[in-house]
Amino acid sequence: KTYTVMHEVADTLGFVIVYPQGIIRSWNSGLVRPGLTFPDTDDVGFISALIDTVKYKWDIDLSRVYCCGFSLGGRMSFRIAGELGYRLAAIASVSGSLFGLADTWQPIQPMPVLYMLGTADTHVPYEGEGDMWSAQNTINYWLEKNQCTAQADTFSFPDIVPGDGCTIQKFTYTSCSGESEVILYKGINMGHSWPGSITTFSKEG
């Protein structure tokens, strides 16, 4: 909430924003790490029940449910897409990573995916590390699931804040099954952060 500030535009743009929180500020994303995750917690079931609750209270359009997360929440967004994708319109993951559990997922419909990761992220390395996949392997996974061609439209954003040493490249894959697409925002020299946020992160969020 403090770094996405999506709630500040929710009423203006007419959408309902929900900020769920896992046990002890963690998520069972499927990437199990002692003291950081809770492998017996059914967070996929929790998110599914949350969608039902929001539908009951605010009568939301169930065809327009989106999931977005940062860091561990970004990994959880990937898991939600893999195991609960039939309830979502699209997902976004910022500074999260894909991992081995993804090999067991069998999405039943195309899933539009937006992924953002910085090349200077020391918590979620851009080139991957251990059980965390690289950004390119992550994109390739979703290209395969969405039956996309490997040709991307590339755009480099103007460097409007030269002093931060960071620039953004956007890779868009639109030749995909259904109406899906896959988008990668590559943060050159960007660390473990939510772009535009004044909040800094010394560990996983």
mmCIF file of C-alpha atoms in Angstrom:
data_model
loop_
_atom_site.group_PDB
_atom_site.id
_atom_site.type_symbol
_atom_site.label_atom_id
_atom_site.label_comp_id
_atom_site.label_asym_id
_atom_site.label_seq_id
_atom_site.Cartn_x
_atom_site.Cartn_y
_atom_site.Cartn_z
ATOM 1 C CA LYS A 1 0.000 0.000 0.000
ATOM 2 C CA THR A 2 2.717 2.452 0.974
ATOM 3 C CA TYR A 3 4.694 1.940 -2.221
ATOM 4 C CA THR A 4 2.062 1.152 -4.869
ATOM 5 C CA VAL A 5 -0.466 3.799 -3.683
ATOM 6 C CA MET A 6 -3.024 2.218 -6.009
ATOM 7 C CA HIS A 7 -5.762 3.184 -3.577
ATOM 8 C CA GLU A 8 -5.219 6.849 -4.432
ATOM 9 C CA VAL A 9 -6.600 6.290 -7.940
ATOM 10 C CA ALA A 10 -9.014 3.406 -7.288
ATOM 11 C CA ASP A 11 -12.086 5.547 -6.657
ATOM 12 C CA THR A 12 -11.257 7.964 -9.463
ATOM 13 C CA LEU A 13 -10.849 5.206 -12.035
ATOM 14 C CA GLY A 14 -13.648 3.051 -10.682
ATOM 15 C CA PHE A 15 -11.969 -0.123 -9.438
ATOM 16 C CA VAL A 16 -11.781 -1.946 -6.116
ATOM 17 C CA ILE A 17 -8.283 -2.400 -4.679
ATOM 18 C CA VAL A 18 -7.517 -5.012 -2.022
ATOM 19 C CA TYR A 19 -4.195 -5.365 -0.197
ATOM 20 C CA PRO A 20 -4.105 -8.920 1.232
ATOM 21 C CA GLN A 21 -1.425 -9.855 3.728
ATOM 22 C CA GLY A 22 -0.040 -13.305 4.351
ATOM 23 C CA ILE A 23 0.957 -14.870 7.656
ATOM 24 C CA ILE A 24 3.726 -12.817 9.315
ATOM 25 C CA ARG A 25 3.970 -10.695 6.147
ATOM 26 C CA SER A 26 4.915 -13.721 4.055
ATOM 27 C CA TRP A 27 3.390 -15.854 1.297
ATOM 28 C CA ASN A 28 3.474 -19.512 0.448
ATOM 29 C CA SER A 29 4.529 -18.794 -3.116
ATOM 30 C CA GLY A 30 5.876 -22.311 -3.522
ATOM 31 C CA LEU A 31 9.461 -21.165 -3.108
ATOM 32 C CA VAL A 32 10.120 -22.597 0.341
ATOM 33 C CA ARG A 33 12.721 -20.932 2.526
ATOM 34 C CA PRO A 34 13.051 -21.619 6.285
ATOM 35 C CA GLY A 35 11.786 -18.723 8.376
ATOM 36 C CA LEU A 36 10.493 -16.875 5.326
ATOM 37 C CA THR A 37 7.654 -19.012 4.002
ATOM 38 C CA PHE A 38 4.994 -21.312 5.414
ATOM 39 C CA PRO A 39 4.674 -24.395 3.168
ATOM 40 C CA ASP A 40 1.513 -25.685 4.875
ATOM 41 C CA THR A 41 -0.421 -22.444 4.363
ATOM 42 C CA ASP A 42 -3.010 -22.515 1.585
ATOM 43 C CA ASP A 43 -2.497 -19.006 0.252
ATOM 44 C CA VAL A 44 -3.888 -19.954 -3.165
ATOM 45 C CA GLY A 45 -7.125 -20.961 -1.443
ATOM 46 C CA PHE A 46 -7.012 -17.765 0.595
ATOM 47 C CA ILE A 47 -6.825 -15.596 -2.540
ATOM 48 C CA SER A 48 -9.653 -17.545 -4.159
ATOM 49 C CA ALA A 49 -11.826 -17.033 -1.064
ATOM 50 C CA LEU A 50 -10.869 -13.364 -1.041
ATOM 51 C CA ILE A 51 -12.142 -12.967 -4.610
ATOM 52 C CA ASP A 52 -15.467 -14.492 -3.508
ATOM 53 C CA THR A 53 -15.627 -12.145 -0.520
ATOM 54 C CA VAL A 54 -14.980 -9.043 -2.618
ATOM 55 C CA LYS A 55 -17.614 -10.211 -5.112
ATOM 56 C CA TYR A 56 -20.136 -10.599 -2.286
ATOM 57 C CA LYS A 57 -19.423 -7.199 -0.716
ATOM 58 C CA TRP A 58 -18.901 -5.042 -3.802
ATOM 59 C CA ASP A 59 -20.384 -7.087 -6.670
ATOM 60 C CA ILE A 60 -17.220 -6.855 -8.747
ATOM 61 C CA ASP A 61 -16.972 -8.043 -12.346
ATOM 62 C CA LEU A 62 -15.385 -11.502 -12.028
ATOM 63 C CA SER A 63 -14.099 -11.291 -15.593
ATOM 64 C CA ARG A 64 -11.901 -8.346 -14.612
ATOM 65 C CA VAL A 65 -9.929 -9.575 -11.599
ATOM 66 C CA TYR A 66 -6.213 -8.784 -11.622
ATOM 67 C CA CYS A 67 -3.346 -9.805 -9.368
ATOM 68 C CA CYS A 68 -0.158 -7.808 -8.821
ATOM 69 C CA GLY A 69 2.668 -8.247 -6.335
ATOM 70 C CA PHE A 70 6.151 -7.082 -5.434
ATOM 71 C CA SER A 71 9.098 -9.320 -4.470
ATOM 72 C CA LEU A 72 7.667 -12.347 -2.639
ATOM 73 C CA GLY A 73 4.255 -10.995 -3.623
ATOM 74 C CA GLY A 74 5.454 -11.040 -7.219
ATOM 75 C CA ARG A 75 6.290 -14.709 -6.878
ATOM 76 C CA MET A 76 2.865 -15.265 -5.354
ATOM 77 C CA SER A 77 1.286 -13.526 -8.356
ATOM 78 C CA PHE A 78 3.004 -16.058 -10.589
ATOM 79 C CA ARG A 79 1.694 -18.928 -8.479
ATOM 80 C CA ILE A 80 -1.822 -17.496 -8.539
ATOM 81 C CA ALA A 81 -1.575 -17.291 -12.343
ATOM 82 C CA GLY A 82 -0.386 -20.887 -12.546
ATOM 83 C CA GLU A 83 -2.899 -22.427 -10.166
ATOM 84 C CA LEU A 84 -5.827 -19.994 -10.145
ATOM 85 C CA GLY A 85 -5.480 -18.359 -13.530
ATOM 86 C CA TYR A 86 -9.018 -19.288 -14.587
ATOM 87 C CA ARG A 87 -10.237 -16.652 -12.099
ATOM 88 C CA LEU A 88 -7.977 -13.858 -13.347
ATOM 89 C CA ALA A 89 -7.886 -11.498 -16.305
ATOM 90 C CA ALA A 90 -4.140 -10.794 -16.035
ATOM 91 C CA ILE A 91 -1.254 -10.647 -13.556
ATOM 92 C CA ALA A 92 1.805 -8.509 -12.916
ATOM 93 C CA SER A 93 4.989 -9.331 -11.020
ATOM 94 C CA VAL A 94 7.480 -6.680 -9.941
ATOM 95 C CA SER A 95 10.877 -7.829 -8.677
ATOM 96 C CA GLY A 96 9.576 -11.366 -8.198
ATOM 97 C CA SER A 97 10.852 -14.558 -9.781
ATOM 98 C CA LEU A 98 9.587 -17.748 -11.332
ATOM 99 C CA PHE A 99 10.860 -21.061 -9.974
ATOM 100 C CA GLY A 100 10.693 -24.827 -10.322
ATOM 101 C CA LEU A 101 7.102 -25.245 -9.143
ATOM 102 C CA ALA A 102 6.036 -23.595 -12.412
ATOM 103 C CA ASP A 103 6.886 -26.822 -14.244
ATOM 104 C CA THR A 104 3.831 -28.423 -12.611
ATOM 105 C CA TRP A 105 1.349 -25.747 -13.685
ATOM 106 C CA GLN A 106 -1.078 -26.360 -16.529
ATOM 107 C CA PRO A 107 -2.916 -23.060 -17.142
ATOM 108 C CA ILE A 108 -6.270 -23.712 -18.819
ATOM 109 C CA GLN A 109 -6.454 -20.358 -20.613
ATOM 110 C CA PRO A 110 -4.047 -17.706 -21.942
ATOM 111 C CA MET A 111 -2.769 -15.423 -19.187
ATOM 112 C CA PRO A 112 -1.644 -11.864 -19.990
ATOM 113 C CA VAL A 113 1.544 -11.249 -17.985
ATOM 114 C CA LEU A 114 3.487 -8.105 -17.132
ATOM 115 C CA TYR A 115 6.915 -8.623 -15.576
ATOM 116 C CA MET A 116 9.348 -6.010 -14.287
ATOM 117 C CA LEU A 117 12.823 -6.728 -12.939
ATOM 118 C CA GLY A 118 15.978 -4.694 -12.460
ATOM 119 C CA THR A 119 19.392 -5.763 -13.711
ATOM 120 C CA ALA A 120 20.948 -4.568 -10.432
ATOM 121 C CA ASP A 121 18.516 -6.440 -8.171
ATOM 122 C CA THR A 122 20.624 -8.334 -5.630
ATOM 123 C CA HIS A 123 17.651 -10.154 -4.053
ATOM 124 C CA VAL A 124 16.140 -11.428 -7.296
ATOM 125 C CA PRO A 125 19.056 -11.546 -9.771
ATOM 126 C CA TYR A 126 18.136 -10.702 -13.344
ATOM 127 C CA GLU A 127 20.194 -13.639 -14.623
ATOM 128 C CA GLY A 128 18.714 -15.988 -12.035
ATOM 129 C CA GLU A 129 20.308 -17.752 -9.101
ATOM 130 C CA GLY A 130 19.731 -21.112 -7.429
ATOM 131 C CA ASP A 131 16.021 -21.909 -7.547
ATOM 132 C CA MET A 132 15.135 -18.502 -9.011
ATOM 133 C CA TRP A 133 14.783 -18.367 -12.784
ATOM 134 C CA SER A 134 16.319 -15.644 -14.918
ATOM 135 C CA ALA A 135 14.132 -12.924 -16.370
ATOM 136 C CA GLN A 136 14.484 -14.399 -19.851
ATOM 137 C CA ASN A 137 13.582 -17.907 -18.714
ATOM 138 C CA THR A 138 10.553 -16.460 -16.937
ATOM 139 C CA ILE A 139 9.437 -14.656 -20.084
ATOM 140 C CA ASN A 140 10.073 -17.764 -22.208
ATOM 141 C CA TYR A 141 7.858 -19.781 -19.872
ATOM 142 C CA TRP A 142 4.896 -17.446 -20.365
ATOM 143 C CA LEU A 143 5.558 -17.164 -24.089
ATOM 144 C CA GLU A 144 5.212 -20.932 -24.308
ATOM 145 C CA LYS A 145 2.099 -21.079 -22.123
ATOM 146 C CA ASN A 146 0.444 -18.308 -24.152
ATOM 147 C CA GLN A 147 1.660 -19.702 -27.474
ATOM 148 C CA CYS A 148 3.409 -16.450 -28.395
ATOM 149 C CA THR A 149 6.030 -15.872 -31.046
ATOM 150 C CA ALA A 150 9.495 -15.038 -29.744
ATOM 151 C CA GLN A 151 9.661 -11.734 -31.623
ATOM 152 C CA ALA A 152 9.195 -8.691 -29.371
ATOM 153 C CA ASP A 153 8.494 -5.042 -30.064
ATOM 154 C CA THR A 154 11.192 -3.100 -28.184
ATOM 155 C CA PHE A 155 10.887 0.412 -26.806
ATOM 156 C CA SER A 156 13.377 2.415 -24.722
ATOM 157 C CA PHE A 157 11.784 5.010 -22.450
ATOM 158 C CA PRO A 158 13.321 8.500 -22.287
ATOM 159 C CA ASP A 159 15.605 8.967 -19.287
ATOM 160 C CA ILE A 160 13.522 11.575 -17.446
ATOM 161 C CA VAL A 161 15.529 11.230 -14.206
ATOM 162 C CA PRO A 162 19.161 11.156 -15.393
ATOM 163 C CA GLY A 163 20.549 11.340 -11.865
ATOM 164 C CA ASP A 164 19.279 7.927 -10.796
ATOM 165 C CA GLY A 165 21.386 6.017 -13.329
ATOM 166 C CA CYS A 166 18.416 3.862 -14.309
ATOM 167 C CA THR A 167 16.655 3.454 -17.644
ATOM 168 C CA ILE A 168 13.761 1.238 -18.719
ATOM 169 C CA GLN A 169 13.347 -0.953 -21.777
ATOM 170 C CA LYS A 170 9.997 -2.481 -22.681
ATOM 171 C CA PHE A 171 9.664 -5.748 -24.586
ATOM 172 C CA THR A 172 6.138 -6.521 -25.789
ATOM 173 C CA TYR A 173 5.035 -9.865 -27.217
ATOM 174 C CA THR A 174 1.599 -9.534 -28.777
ATOM 175 C CA SER A 175 1.409 -12.464 -31.210
ATOM 176 C CA CYS A 176 -0.101 -14.778 -28.605
ATOM 177 C CA SER A 177 -3.067 -17.082 -28.170
ATOM 178 C CA GLY A 178 -6.409 -15.411 -27.549
ATOM 179 C CA GLU A 179 -6.107 -11.800 -26.437
ATOM 180 C CA SER A 180 -3.111 -12.424 -24.208
ATOM 181 C CA GLU A 181 0.246 -10.708 -24.367
ATOM 182 C CA VAL A 182 3.497 -10.845 -22.427
ATOM 183 C CA ILE A 183 5.359 -7.681 -21.445
ATOM 184 C CA LEU A 184 8.795 -7.340 -19.854
ATOM 185 C CA TYR A 185 9.990 -4.075 -18.351
ATOM 186 C CA LYS A 186 13.756 -4.367 -17.997
ATOM 187 C CA GLY A 187 15.071 -1.919 -15.407
ATOM 188 C CA ILE A 188 18.676 -1.255 -16.433
ATOM 189 C CA ASN A 189 20.640 -0.590 -13.219
ATOM 190 C CA MET A 190 17.400 -0.801 -11.214
ATOM 191 C CA GLY A 191 17.622 -2.571 -7.871
ATOM 192 C CA HIS A 192 15.025 -4.326 -5.724
ATOM 193 C CA SER A 193 12.340 -1.678 -5.848
ATOM 194 C CA TRP A 194 8.891 -0.624 -6.960
ATOM 195 C CA PRO A 195 9.575 1.987 -9.665
ATOM 196 C CA GLY A 196 8.554 5.478 -8.672
ATOM 197 C CA SER A 197 8.210 4.635 -4.982
ATOM 198 C CA ILE A 198 9.999 6.643 -2.290
ATOM 199 C CA THR A 199 10.159 3.458 -0.204
ATOM 200 C CA THR A 200 13.452 1.567 -0.265
ATOM 201 C CA PHE A 201 13.826 -2.136 0.426
ATOM 202 C CA SER A 202 16.743 -3.805 2.182
ATOM 203 C CA LYS A 203 15.177 -7.258 1.993
ATOM 204 C CA GLU A 204 12.340 -9.101 0.337
ATOM 205 C CA GLY A 205 8.947 -7.427 0.466
#
